[in-house]
Tab-separated table of C-alpha atoms in Angstrom:
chain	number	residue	atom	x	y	z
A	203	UNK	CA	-17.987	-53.782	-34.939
A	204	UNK	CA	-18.401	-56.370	-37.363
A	205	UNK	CA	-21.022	-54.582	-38.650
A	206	UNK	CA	-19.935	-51.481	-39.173
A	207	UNK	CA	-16.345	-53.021	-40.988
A	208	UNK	CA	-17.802	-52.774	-44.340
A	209	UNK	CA	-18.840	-48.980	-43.943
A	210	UNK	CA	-15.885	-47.928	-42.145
A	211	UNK	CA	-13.500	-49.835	-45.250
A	212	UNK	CA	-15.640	-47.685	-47.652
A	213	UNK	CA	-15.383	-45.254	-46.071
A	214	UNK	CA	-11.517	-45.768	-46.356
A	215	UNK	CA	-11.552	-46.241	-49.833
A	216	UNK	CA	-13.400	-42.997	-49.800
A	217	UNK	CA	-10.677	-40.809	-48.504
A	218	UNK	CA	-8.135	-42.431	-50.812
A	219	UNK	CA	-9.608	-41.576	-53.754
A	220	UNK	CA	-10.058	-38.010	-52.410
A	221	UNK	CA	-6.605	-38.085	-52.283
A	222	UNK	CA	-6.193	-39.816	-55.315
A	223	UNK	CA	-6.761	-36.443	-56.693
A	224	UNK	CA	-4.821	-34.451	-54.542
A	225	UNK	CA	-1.430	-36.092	-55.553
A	226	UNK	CA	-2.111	-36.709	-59.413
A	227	UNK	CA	1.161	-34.881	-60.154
A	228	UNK	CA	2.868	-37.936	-58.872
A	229	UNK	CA	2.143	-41.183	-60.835
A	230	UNK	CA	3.512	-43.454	-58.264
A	231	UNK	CA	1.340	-42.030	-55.181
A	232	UNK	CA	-1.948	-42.243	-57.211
A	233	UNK	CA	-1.272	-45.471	-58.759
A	234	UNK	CA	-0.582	-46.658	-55.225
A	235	UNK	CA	-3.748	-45.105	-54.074
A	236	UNK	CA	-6.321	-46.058	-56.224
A	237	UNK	CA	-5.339	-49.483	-56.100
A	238	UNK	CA	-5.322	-49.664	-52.714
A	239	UNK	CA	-8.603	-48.104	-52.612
A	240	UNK	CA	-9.796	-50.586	-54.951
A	241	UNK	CA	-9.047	-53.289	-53.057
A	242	UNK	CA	-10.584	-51.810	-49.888
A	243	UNK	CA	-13.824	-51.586	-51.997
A	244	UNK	CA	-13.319	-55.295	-53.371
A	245	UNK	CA	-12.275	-56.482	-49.369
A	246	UNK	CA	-15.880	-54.590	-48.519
A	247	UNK	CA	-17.880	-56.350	-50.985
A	248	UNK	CA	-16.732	-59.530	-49.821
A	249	UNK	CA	-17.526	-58.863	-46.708
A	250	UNK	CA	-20.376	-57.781	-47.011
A	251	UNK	CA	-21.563	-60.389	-49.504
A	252	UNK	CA	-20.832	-63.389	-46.443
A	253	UNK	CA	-22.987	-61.500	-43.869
A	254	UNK	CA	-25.881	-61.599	-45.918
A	255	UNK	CA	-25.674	-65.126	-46.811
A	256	UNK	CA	-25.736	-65.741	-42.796
C-alpha cells in the first residue's frame, strides 16, 4: 500500500483537474479544485522523493 500511495494521490489529483474543467462556470469550485489537486501532486512528490532516498 505504501507503494502504490503516490500513484493512487496522482491519480487523485487526476480526477480533480478533470473536474476542474467541468465546473469552470463557478470560480469558487475550481479554485478549490485545482488547489487541492495541487497539493495532492506536491503531497505525492514528497512522498515519493523519501522512498527513494531509503
Amino acid at each position: 500500500m505504501k507503494k502504490n500511495l503516490p500513484l493512487i494521490i496522482i491519480i487523485a489529483s487526476a480526477i480533480l483537474i478533470i473536474a476542474h474543467f467541468i465546473f469552470v462556470e463557478k470560480f469558487d469550485h475550481g479554485f478549490w479544485l485545482s488547489t487541492l489537486s495541487s497539493v495532492l501532486i506536491i503531497i505525492s512528490m514528497v512522498l515519493t522523493i523519501r522512498e527513494r532516498k531509503k
